[in-house]
Short mmCIF file of C-alpha atoms and ligand atoms in Angstrom, two decimals:
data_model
loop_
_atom_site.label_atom_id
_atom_site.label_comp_id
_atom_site.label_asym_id
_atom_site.label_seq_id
_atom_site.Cartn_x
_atom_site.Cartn_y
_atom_site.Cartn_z
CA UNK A 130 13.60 -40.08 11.56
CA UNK A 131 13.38 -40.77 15.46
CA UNK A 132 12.60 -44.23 17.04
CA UNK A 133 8.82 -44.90 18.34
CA UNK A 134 5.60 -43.00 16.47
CA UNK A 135 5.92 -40.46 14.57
CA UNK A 136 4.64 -37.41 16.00
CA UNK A 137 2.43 -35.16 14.27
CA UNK A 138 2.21 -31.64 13.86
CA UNK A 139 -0.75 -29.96 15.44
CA UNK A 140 -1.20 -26.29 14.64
CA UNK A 141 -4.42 -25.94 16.61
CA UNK A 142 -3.07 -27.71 19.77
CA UNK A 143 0.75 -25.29 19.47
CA UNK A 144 -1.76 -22.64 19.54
CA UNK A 145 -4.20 -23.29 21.97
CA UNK A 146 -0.94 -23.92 24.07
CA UNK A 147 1.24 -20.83 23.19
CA UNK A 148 -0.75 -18.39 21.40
CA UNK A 149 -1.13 -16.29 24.97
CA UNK A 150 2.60 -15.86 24.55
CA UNK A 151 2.19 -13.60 21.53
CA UNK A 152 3.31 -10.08 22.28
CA UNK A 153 6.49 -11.89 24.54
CA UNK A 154 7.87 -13.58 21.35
CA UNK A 155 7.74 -10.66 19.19
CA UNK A 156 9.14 -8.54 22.17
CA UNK A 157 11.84 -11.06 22.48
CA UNK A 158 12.43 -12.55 18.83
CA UNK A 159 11.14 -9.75 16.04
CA UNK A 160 10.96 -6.04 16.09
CA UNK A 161 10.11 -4.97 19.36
CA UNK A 162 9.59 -2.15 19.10
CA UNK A 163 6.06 -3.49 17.33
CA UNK A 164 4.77 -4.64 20.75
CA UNK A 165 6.38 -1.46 22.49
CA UNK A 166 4.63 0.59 19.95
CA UNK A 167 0.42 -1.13 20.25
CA UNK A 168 0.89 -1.53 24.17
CA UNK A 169 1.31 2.39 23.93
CA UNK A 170 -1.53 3.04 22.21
CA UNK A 171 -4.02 0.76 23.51
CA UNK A 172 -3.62 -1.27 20.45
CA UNK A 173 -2.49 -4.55 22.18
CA UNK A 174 -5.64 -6.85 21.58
CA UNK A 175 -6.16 -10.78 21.28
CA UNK A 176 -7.91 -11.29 18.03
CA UNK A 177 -9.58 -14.71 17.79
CA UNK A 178 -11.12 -14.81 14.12
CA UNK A 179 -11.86 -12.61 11.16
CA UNK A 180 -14.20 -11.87 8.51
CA UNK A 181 -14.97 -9.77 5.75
CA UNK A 182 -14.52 -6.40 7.09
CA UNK A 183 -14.58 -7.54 10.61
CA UNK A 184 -12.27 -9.13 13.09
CA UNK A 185 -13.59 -9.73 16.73
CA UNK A 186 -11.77 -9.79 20.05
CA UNK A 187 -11.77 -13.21 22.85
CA UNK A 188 -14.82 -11.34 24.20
CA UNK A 189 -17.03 -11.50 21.21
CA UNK A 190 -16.50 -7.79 20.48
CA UNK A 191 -15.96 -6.93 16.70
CA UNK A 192 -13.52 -4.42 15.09
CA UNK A 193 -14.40 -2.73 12.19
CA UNK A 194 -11.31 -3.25 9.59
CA UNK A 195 -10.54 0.25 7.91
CA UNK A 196 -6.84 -0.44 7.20
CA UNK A 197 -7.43 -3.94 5.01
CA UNK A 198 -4.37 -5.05 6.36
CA UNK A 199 -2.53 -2.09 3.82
CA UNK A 200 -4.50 -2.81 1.59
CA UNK A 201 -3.94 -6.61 0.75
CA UNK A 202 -7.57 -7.73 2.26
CA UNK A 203 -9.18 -5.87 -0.58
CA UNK A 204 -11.94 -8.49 -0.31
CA UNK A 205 -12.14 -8.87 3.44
CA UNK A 206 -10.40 -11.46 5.12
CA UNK A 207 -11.73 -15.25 4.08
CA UNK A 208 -13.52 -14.82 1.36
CA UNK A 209 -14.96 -18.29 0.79
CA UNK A 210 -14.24 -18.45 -3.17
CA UNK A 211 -10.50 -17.43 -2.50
CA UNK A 212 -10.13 -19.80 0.55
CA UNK A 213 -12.21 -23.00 -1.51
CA UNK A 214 -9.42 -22.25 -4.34
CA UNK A 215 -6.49 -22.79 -2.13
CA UNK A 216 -7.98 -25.49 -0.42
CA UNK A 217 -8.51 -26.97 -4.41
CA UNK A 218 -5.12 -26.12 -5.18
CA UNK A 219 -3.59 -27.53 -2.24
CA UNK A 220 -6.12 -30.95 -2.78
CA UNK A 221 -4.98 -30.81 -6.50
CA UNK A 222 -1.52 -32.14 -5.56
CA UNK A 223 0.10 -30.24 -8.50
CA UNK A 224 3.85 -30.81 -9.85
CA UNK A 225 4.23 -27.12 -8.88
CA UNK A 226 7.93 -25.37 -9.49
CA UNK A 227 9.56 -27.73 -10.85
CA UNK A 228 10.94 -24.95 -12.65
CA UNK A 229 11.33 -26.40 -15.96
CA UNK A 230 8.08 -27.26 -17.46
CA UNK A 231 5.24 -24.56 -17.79
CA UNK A 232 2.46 -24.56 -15.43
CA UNK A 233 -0.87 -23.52 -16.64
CA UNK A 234 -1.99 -21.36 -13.68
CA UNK A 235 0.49 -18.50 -14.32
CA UNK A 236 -0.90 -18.03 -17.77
CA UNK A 237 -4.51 -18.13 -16.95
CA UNK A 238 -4.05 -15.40 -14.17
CA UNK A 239 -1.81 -13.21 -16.89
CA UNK A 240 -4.57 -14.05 -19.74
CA UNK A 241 -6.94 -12.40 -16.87
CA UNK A 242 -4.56 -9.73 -15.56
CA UNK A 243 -3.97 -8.63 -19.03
CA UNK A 244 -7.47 -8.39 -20.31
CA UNK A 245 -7.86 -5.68 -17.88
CA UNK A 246 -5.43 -3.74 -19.62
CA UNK A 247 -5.74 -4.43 -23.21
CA UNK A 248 -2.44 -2.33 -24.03
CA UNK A 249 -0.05 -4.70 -22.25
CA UNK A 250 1.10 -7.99 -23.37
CA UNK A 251 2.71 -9.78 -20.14
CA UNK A 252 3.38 -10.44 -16.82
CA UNK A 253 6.49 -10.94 -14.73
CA UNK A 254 5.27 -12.93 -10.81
CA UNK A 255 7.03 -12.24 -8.23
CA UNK A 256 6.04 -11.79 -4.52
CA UNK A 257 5.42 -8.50 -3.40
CA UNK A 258 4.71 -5.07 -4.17
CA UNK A 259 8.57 -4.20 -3.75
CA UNK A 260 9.31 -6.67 -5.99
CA UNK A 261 7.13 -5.93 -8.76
CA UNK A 262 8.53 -2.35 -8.43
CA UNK A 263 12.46 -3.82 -8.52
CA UNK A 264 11.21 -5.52 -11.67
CA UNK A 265 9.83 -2.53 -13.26
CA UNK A 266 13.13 -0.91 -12.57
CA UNK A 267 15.27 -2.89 -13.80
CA UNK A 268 13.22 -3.59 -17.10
CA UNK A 269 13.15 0.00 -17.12
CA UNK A 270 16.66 0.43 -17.62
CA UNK A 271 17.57 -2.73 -19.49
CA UNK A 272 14.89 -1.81 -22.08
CA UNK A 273 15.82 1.42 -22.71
CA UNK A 274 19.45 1.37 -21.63
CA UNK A 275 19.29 3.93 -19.64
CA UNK A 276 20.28 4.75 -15.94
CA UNK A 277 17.98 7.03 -14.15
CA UNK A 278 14.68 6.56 -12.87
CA UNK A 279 12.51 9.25 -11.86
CA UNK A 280 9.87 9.50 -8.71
CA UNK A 281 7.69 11.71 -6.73
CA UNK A 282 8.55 13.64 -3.60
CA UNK A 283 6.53 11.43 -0.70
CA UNK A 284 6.43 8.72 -3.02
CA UNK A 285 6.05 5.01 -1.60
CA UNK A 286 7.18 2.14 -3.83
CA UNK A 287 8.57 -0.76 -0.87
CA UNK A 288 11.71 -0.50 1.19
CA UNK A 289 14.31 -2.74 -0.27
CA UNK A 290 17.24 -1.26 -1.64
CA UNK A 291 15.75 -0.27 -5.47
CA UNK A 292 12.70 0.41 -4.27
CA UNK A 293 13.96 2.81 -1.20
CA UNK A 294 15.99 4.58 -4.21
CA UNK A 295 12.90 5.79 -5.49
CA UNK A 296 10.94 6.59 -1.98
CA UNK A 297 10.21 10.42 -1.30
CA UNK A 298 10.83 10.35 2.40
CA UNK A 299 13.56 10.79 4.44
CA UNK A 300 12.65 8.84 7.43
CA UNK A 301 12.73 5.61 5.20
CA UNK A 302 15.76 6.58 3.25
CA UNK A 303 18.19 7.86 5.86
CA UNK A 304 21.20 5.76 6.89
CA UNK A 305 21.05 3.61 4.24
CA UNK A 306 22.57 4.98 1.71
CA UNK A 307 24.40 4.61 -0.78
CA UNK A 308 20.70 4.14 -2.33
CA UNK A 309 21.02 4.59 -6.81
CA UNK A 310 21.49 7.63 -8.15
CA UNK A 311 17.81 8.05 -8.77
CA UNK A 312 15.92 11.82 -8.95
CA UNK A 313 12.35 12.98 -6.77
CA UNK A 314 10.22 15.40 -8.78
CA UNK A 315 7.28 17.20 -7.23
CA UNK A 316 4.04 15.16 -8.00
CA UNK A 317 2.23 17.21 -10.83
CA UNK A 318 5.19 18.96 -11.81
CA UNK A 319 5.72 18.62 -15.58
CA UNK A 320 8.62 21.49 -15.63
CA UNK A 321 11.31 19.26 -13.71
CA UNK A 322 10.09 16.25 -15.53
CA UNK A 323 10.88 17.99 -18.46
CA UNK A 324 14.25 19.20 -17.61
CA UNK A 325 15.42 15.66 -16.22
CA UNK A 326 14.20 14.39 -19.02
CA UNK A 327 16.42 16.58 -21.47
CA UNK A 328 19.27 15.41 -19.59
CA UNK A 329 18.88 12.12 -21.93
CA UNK A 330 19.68 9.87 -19.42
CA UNK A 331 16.14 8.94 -17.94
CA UNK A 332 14.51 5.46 -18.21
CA UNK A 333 11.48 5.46 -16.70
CA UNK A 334 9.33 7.69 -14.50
CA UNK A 335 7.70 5.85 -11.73
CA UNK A 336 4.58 7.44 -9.87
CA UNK A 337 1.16 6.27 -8.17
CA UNK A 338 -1.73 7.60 -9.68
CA UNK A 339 -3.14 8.62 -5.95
CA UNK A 340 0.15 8.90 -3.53
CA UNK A 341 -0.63 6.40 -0.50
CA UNK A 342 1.16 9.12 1.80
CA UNK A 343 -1.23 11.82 2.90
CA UNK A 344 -3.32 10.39 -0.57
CA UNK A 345 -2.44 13.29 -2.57
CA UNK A 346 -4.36 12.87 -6.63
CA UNK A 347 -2.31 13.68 -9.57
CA UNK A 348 -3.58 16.87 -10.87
CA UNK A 349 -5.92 16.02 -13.62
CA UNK A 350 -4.05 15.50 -17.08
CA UNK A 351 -0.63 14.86 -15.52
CA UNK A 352 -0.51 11.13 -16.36
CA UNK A 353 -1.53 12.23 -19.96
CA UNK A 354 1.04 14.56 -20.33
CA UNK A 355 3.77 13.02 -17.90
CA UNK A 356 3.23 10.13 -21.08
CA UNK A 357 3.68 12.54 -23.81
CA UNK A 358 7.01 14.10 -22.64
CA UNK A 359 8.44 10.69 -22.05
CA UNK A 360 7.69 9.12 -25.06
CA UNK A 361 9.09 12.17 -26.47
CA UNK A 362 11.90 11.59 -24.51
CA UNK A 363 12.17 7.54 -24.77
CA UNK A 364 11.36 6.89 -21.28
CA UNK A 365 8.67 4.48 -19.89
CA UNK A 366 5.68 5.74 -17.70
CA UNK A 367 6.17 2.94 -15.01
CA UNK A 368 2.50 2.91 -12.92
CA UNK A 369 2.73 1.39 -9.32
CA UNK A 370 -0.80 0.31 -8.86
CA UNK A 371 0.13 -1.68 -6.22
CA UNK A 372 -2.62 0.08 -3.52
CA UNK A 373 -4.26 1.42 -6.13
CA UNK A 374 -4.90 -1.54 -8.17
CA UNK A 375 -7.58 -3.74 -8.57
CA UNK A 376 -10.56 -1.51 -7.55
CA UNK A 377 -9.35 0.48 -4.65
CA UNK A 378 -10.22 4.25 -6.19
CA UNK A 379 -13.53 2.90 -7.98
CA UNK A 380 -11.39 2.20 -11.43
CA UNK A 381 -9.79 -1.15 -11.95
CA UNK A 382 -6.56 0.29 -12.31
CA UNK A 383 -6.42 4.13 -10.95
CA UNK A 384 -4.44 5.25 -14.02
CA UNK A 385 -7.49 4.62 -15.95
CA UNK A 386 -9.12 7.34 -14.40
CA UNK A 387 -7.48 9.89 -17.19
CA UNK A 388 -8.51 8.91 -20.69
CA UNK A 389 -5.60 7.95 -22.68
CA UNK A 390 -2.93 6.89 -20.48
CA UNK A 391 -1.06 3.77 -20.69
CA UNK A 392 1.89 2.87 -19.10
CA UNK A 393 4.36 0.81 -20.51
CA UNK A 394 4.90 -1.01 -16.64
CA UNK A 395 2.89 -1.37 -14.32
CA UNK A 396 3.10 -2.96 -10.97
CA UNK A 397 0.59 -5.09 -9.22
CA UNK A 398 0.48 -6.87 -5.60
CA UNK A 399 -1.41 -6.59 -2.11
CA UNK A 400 -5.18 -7.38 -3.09
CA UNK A 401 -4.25 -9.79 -5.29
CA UNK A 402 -3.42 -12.48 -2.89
CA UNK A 403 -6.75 -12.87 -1.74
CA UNK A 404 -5.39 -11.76 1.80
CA UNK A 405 -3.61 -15.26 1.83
CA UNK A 406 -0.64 -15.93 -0.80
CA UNK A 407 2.51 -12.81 -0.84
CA UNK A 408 2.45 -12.51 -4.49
CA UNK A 409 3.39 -9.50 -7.02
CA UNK A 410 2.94 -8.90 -10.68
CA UNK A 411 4.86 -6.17 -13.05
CA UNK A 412 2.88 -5.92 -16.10
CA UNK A 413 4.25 -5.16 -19.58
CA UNK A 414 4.60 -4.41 -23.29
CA UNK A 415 5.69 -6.73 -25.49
CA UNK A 416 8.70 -5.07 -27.08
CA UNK A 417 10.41 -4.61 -23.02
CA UNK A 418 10.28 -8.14 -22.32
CA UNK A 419 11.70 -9.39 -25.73
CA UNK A 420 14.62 -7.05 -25.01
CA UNK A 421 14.89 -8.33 -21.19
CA UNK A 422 14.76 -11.94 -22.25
CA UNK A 423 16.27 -10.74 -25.79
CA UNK A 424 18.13 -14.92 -25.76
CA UNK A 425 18.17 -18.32 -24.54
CA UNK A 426 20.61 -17.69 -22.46
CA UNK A 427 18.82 -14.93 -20.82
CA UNK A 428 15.79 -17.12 -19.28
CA UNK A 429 16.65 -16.67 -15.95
CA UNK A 430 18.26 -13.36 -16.21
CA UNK A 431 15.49 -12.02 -14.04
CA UNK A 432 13.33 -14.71 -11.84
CA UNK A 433 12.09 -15.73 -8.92
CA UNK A 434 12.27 -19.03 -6.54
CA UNK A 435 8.65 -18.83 -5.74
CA UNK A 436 7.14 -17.14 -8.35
CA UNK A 437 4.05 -17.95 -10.36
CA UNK A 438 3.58 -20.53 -7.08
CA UNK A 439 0.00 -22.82 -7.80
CA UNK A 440 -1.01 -21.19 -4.17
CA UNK A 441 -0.55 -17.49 -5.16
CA UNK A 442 -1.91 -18.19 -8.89
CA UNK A 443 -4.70 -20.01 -7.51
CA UNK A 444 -5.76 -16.79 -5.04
CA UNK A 445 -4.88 -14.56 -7.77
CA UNK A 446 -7.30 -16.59 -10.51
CA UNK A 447 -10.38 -16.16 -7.44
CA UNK A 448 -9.93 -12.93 -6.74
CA UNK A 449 -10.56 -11.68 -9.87
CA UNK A 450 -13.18 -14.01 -10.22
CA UNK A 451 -15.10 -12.71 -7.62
CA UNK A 452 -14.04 -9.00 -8.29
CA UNK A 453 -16.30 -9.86 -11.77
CA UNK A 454 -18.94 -11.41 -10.32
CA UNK A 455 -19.68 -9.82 -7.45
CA UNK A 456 -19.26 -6.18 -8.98
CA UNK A 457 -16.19 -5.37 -6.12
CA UNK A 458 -14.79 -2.18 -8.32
CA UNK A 459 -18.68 -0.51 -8.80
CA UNK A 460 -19.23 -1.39 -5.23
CA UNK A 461 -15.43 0.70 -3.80
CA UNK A 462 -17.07 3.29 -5.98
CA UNK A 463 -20.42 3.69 -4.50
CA UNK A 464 -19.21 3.05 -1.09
CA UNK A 465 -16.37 5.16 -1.36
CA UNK A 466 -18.74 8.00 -3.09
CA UNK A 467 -21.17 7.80 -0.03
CA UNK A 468 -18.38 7.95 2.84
CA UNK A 469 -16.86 10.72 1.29
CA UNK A 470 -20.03 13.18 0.94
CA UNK A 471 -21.17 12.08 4.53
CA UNK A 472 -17.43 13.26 5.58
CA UNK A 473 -17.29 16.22 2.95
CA UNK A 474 -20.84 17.32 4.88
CA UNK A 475 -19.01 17.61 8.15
CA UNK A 476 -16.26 20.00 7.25
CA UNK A 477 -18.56 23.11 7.96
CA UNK A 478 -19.17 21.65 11.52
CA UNK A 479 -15.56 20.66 12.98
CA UNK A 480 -13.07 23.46 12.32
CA UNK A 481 -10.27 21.24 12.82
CA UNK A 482 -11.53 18.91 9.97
CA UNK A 483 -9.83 20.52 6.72
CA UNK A 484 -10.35 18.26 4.18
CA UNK A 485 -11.81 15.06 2.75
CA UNK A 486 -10.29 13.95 -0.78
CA UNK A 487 -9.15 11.10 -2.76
CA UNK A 488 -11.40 8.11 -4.93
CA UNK A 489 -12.88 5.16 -4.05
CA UNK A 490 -12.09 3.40 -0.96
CA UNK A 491 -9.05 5.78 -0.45
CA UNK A 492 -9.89 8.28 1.38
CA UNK A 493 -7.75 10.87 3.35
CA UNK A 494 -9.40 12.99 5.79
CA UNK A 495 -6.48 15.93 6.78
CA UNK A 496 -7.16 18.03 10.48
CA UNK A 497 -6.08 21.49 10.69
CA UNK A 498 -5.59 24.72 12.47
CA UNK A 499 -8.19 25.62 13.87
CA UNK A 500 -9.87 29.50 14.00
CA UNK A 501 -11.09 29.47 17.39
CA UNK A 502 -8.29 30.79 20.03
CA UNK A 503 -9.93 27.81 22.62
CA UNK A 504 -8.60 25.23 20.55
CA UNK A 505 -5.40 26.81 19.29
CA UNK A 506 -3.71 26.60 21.85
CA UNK A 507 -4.16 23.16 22.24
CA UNK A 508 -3.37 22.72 18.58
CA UNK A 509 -0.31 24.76 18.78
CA UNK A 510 1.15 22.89 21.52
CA UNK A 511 0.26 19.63 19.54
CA UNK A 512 2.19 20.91 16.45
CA UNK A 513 5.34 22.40 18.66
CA UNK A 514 5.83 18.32 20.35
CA UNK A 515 5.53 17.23 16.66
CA UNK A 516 3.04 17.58 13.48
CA UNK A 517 0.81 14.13 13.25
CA UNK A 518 -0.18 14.20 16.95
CA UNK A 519 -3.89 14.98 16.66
CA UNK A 520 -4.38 12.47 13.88
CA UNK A 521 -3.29 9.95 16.35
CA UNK A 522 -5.36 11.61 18.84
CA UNK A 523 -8.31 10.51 16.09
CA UNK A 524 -7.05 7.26 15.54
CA UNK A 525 -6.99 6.24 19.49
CA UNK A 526 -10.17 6.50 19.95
CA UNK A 527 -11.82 5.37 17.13
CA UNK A 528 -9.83 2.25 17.97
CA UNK A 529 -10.63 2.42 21.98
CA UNK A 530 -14.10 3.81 21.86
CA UNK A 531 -15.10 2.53 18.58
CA UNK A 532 -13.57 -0.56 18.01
CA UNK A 533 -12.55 0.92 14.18
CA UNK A 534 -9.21 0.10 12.87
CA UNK A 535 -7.63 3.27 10.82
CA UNK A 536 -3.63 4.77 10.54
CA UNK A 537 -2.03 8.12 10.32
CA UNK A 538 -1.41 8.63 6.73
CA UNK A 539 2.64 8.82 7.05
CA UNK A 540 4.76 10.36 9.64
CA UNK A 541 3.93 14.00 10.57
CA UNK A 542 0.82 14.31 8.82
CA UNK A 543 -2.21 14.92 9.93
CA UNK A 544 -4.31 12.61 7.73
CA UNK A 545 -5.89 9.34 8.64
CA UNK A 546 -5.96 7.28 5.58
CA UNK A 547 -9.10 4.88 4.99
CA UNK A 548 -8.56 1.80 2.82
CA UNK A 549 -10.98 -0.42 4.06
CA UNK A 550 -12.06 -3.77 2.20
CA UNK A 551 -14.03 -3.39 -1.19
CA UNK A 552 -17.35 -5.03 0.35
CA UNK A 553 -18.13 -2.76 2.37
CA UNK A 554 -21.23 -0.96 2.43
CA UNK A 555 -23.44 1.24 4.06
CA UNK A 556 -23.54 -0.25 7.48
CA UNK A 557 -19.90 0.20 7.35
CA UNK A 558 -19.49 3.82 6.36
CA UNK A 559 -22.65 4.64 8.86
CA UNK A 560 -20.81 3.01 11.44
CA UNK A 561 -17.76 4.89 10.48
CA UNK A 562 -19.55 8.53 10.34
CA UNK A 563 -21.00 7.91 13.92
CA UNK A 564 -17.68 7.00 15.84
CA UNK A 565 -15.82 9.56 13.49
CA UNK A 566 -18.67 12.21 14.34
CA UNK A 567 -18.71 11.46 17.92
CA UNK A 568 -14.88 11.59 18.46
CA UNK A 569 -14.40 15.36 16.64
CA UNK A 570 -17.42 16.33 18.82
CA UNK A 571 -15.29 15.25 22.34
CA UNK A 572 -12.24 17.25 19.93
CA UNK A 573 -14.52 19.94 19.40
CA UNK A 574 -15.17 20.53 23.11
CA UNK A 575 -11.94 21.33 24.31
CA UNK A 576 -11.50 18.91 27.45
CA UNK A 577 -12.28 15.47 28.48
CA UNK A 578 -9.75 12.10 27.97
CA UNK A 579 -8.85 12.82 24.11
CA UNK A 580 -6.87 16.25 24.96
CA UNK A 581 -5.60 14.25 28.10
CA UNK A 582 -4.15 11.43 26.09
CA UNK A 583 -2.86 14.69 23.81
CA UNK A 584 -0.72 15.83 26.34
CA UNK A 585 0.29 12.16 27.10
CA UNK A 586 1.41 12.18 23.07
CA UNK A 587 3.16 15.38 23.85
CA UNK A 588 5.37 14.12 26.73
CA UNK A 589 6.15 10.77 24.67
CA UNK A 590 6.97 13.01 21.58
CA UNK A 591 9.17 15.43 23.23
CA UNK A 592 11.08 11.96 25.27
CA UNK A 593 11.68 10.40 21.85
CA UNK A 594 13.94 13.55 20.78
C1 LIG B 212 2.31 2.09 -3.84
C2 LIG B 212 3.07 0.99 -3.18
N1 LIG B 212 4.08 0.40 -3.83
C3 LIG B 212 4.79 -0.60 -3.28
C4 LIG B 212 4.51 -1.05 -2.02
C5 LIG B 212 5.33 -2.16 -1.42
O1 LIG B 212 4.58 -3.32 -1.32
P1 LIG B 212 5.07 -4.50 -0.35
O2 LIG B 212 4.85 -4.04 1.03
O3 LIG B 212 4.21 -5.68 -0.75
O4 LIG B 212 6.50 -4.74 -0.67
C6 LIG B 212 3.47 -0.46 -1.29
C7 LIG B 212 3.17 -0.91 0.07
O5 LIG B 212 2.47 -0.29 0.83
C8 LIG B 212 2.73 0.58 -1.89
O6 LIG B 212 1.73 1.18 -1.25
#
């Protein structure tokens, strides 16, 4: 305590006083190579507020939000319900964490989690996707005693240490090794499952249903059968769901998609928070946690300081309030249905436009060669600086021109992956088929600013080497 009046803290005034100093303090005090990286590309903006799909600029212009911040806004940002039910929480005053009594929030948002799917029996909170993953693991191998987990090639399951272990990509894995002795299988590949699994050593296999990177399906009856051989085997079918959950492909969970499969884990996080509260939830059978928590004495043997926090419950309880009531998983299908036939219909027109896949609001749209020799050449010289240029190219101006927010699916790819919030509707996929339309028509034509900035891509690319 200091002498004289206590002074309060004032949020809105530190704001209003340094919130121009933005990009300097992440240049100077966080990674800065993210303000390095958005000054580049034009991406460098002052937002002021956000809504629903939308954020707008100091000028009043909006941005359409086709990235959902990864995935965690999957009901836009501020959704009233979510944001009245942390403002309850927070009024409520509650004798949160004490860490030895038993809150009743937790168990109302596994009761709800859980009666979405029926085969499970309970929840682990944590708070994040990587951390429901790390859970997963390790219940993996307690449960079954076993040491090896298996994962897709390109998979993405978070970045600390257990979690990079089971990542398919080299750029994220590379110098940090020793990583565990874990084993990538190509997704839809039931041969090398089955041979791993022979080697009797395998706990779990860990897969999305739709890979986030490049959003690549499952061939149709993998799951099933990925199941079979590991039951047969006495491994668990570990689900991350953690973009995939909770409506994004027009299913609750995107496992559900294929009759008949049920993993024994799966993991949960992003949309879940409401867009406010980090939280993460690994989902399970009955007879995994009993052998986790087999004692007493094992209570704490896997925990976490802030999880099952009122804050995160409280989101977690709203958003799948709202999900029910306001119909959020039939609306990512009907919305995701529409965008992709208006995209699928413009693959005749563009030739550099290859393909349009995935479910629900996860869409990948991939560019490729193209046949005429005009554009070849540019292509060509695109793919010899490095592959995932002209999806940038894409993504530039549908930011610049457009105002639409969208990402290159994964390093050297050349996919843009849409996740936008669940509301959306039609305005938002028409405005999305104009810009998109309009920007593979200045593509199309050979010249003009978007090859420009190309060859601006091309000098940065081959600098970086
Ligand atoms: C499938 C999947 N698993 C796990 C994660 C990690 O989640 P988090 O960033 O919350 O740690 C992600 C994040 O993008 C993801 O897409």
């Amino acid at each position: 305590m200091t002498d004289g009046a206590p002074k309060e803290f004032d949020l809105g005034k530190l704001l209003a006083e340094r919130g121009a100093e933005r990009y300097e303090l992440h240049s100077r005090h966080l990674n800065h190579q993210l303000p390095r990286m958005l000054r580049t590309i034009g991406f460098d903006k002052v937002y002021e507020r956000a809504e629903g799909a939308y954020f707008w600029d100091a000028e009043g212009n909006d941005y359409l939000d086709m990235l959902a911040g990864f995935g965690v806004m999957g009901l836009g940002r501020h959704h009233p319900v979510v944001r009245k039910a942390l403002h309850d929480v927070l009024d409520a005053s509650l004798a949160d964490l004490t860490r030895f009594d038993c809150q009743p929030l937790p168990g109302l948002l596994a009761e709800k989690l859980l009666a979405h799917s029926p085969h499970l029996d309970r929840v682990f909170f944590g708070n994040s996707g990587t951390e429901a993953v790390e859970t997963a693991l390790k219940f993996a191998r307690y449960a079954t005693g076993k040491p090896r987990i298996l994962y897709c090639a390109h998979a993405f399951h978070g970045l600390t240490t257990g979690s990079l272990s089971v990542n398919g990509e080299a750029g994220f894995r590379d110098g940090f090794a020793p990583l565990l002795p874990d084993t990538a299988i190509a997704l839809g590949d039931l041969d090398a499952l089955e041979r791993e699994l022979k080697r009797g050593d395998v706990a779990g296999f860990v897969v999305e249903p739709i890979q986030g990177k490049g959003v690549h399906e499952s061939p149709p009856g993998f799951l099933r059968a990925a199941q079979e051989l590991l039951r047969r085997h006495k491994g668990l079918l570990i689900a991350d769901e953690v973009q995939t959950g909770l409506g994004r492909t027009g299913d609750f969970y995107a496992y559900q998609h294929e009759e008949g499969v049920e993993p024994d884990l799966l993991c949960v996080a992003k949309a879940l928070s409401g867009g406010y509260v980090p939280v993460g939830a690994t989902l399970g059978k009955d007879w995994i946690f009993k052998r986790v928590y087999s004692s007493m004495d094992r209570v704490l043997v896997h925990s976490a300081s802030f999880g099952s926090n009122a804050q995160a419950m409280a989101a977690g309880l709203a958003v799948l309030s709202v999900m029910e009531d306001q119909e959020i998983v039939a609306n990512a299908r009907r919305s995701g249905d529409l965008l992709r036939e208006r995209l699928t219909a413009l693959i005749g027109r563009y030739e550099l436009l290859h393909d349009v896949r995935g479910r629900g609001l996860m869409i990948g749209i991939e560019f490729g060669r193209p046949s005429s020799l005009k554009l070849r050449s540019r292509w060509t010289m695109l793919q010899a600086a490095r592959k995932g240029l002209f999806a940038q190219m894409v993504v530039v101006p549908l930011f610049q021109k457009h105002r639409i927010l969208t990402q290159v699916s994964g390093d050297h790819l050349e996919v843009i992956k849409l996740i936008p919030p669940l509301v959306v509707g039609e305005r938002e996929v028409e405005r999305f088929v104009g810009a998109f339309t309009s920007v593979m028509d200045d593509a199309h034509s050979g010249g003009g600013l978007m090859w420009d900035f190309g060859k601006t891509l091309v000098k940065q690319a081959v600098a970086n080497r």
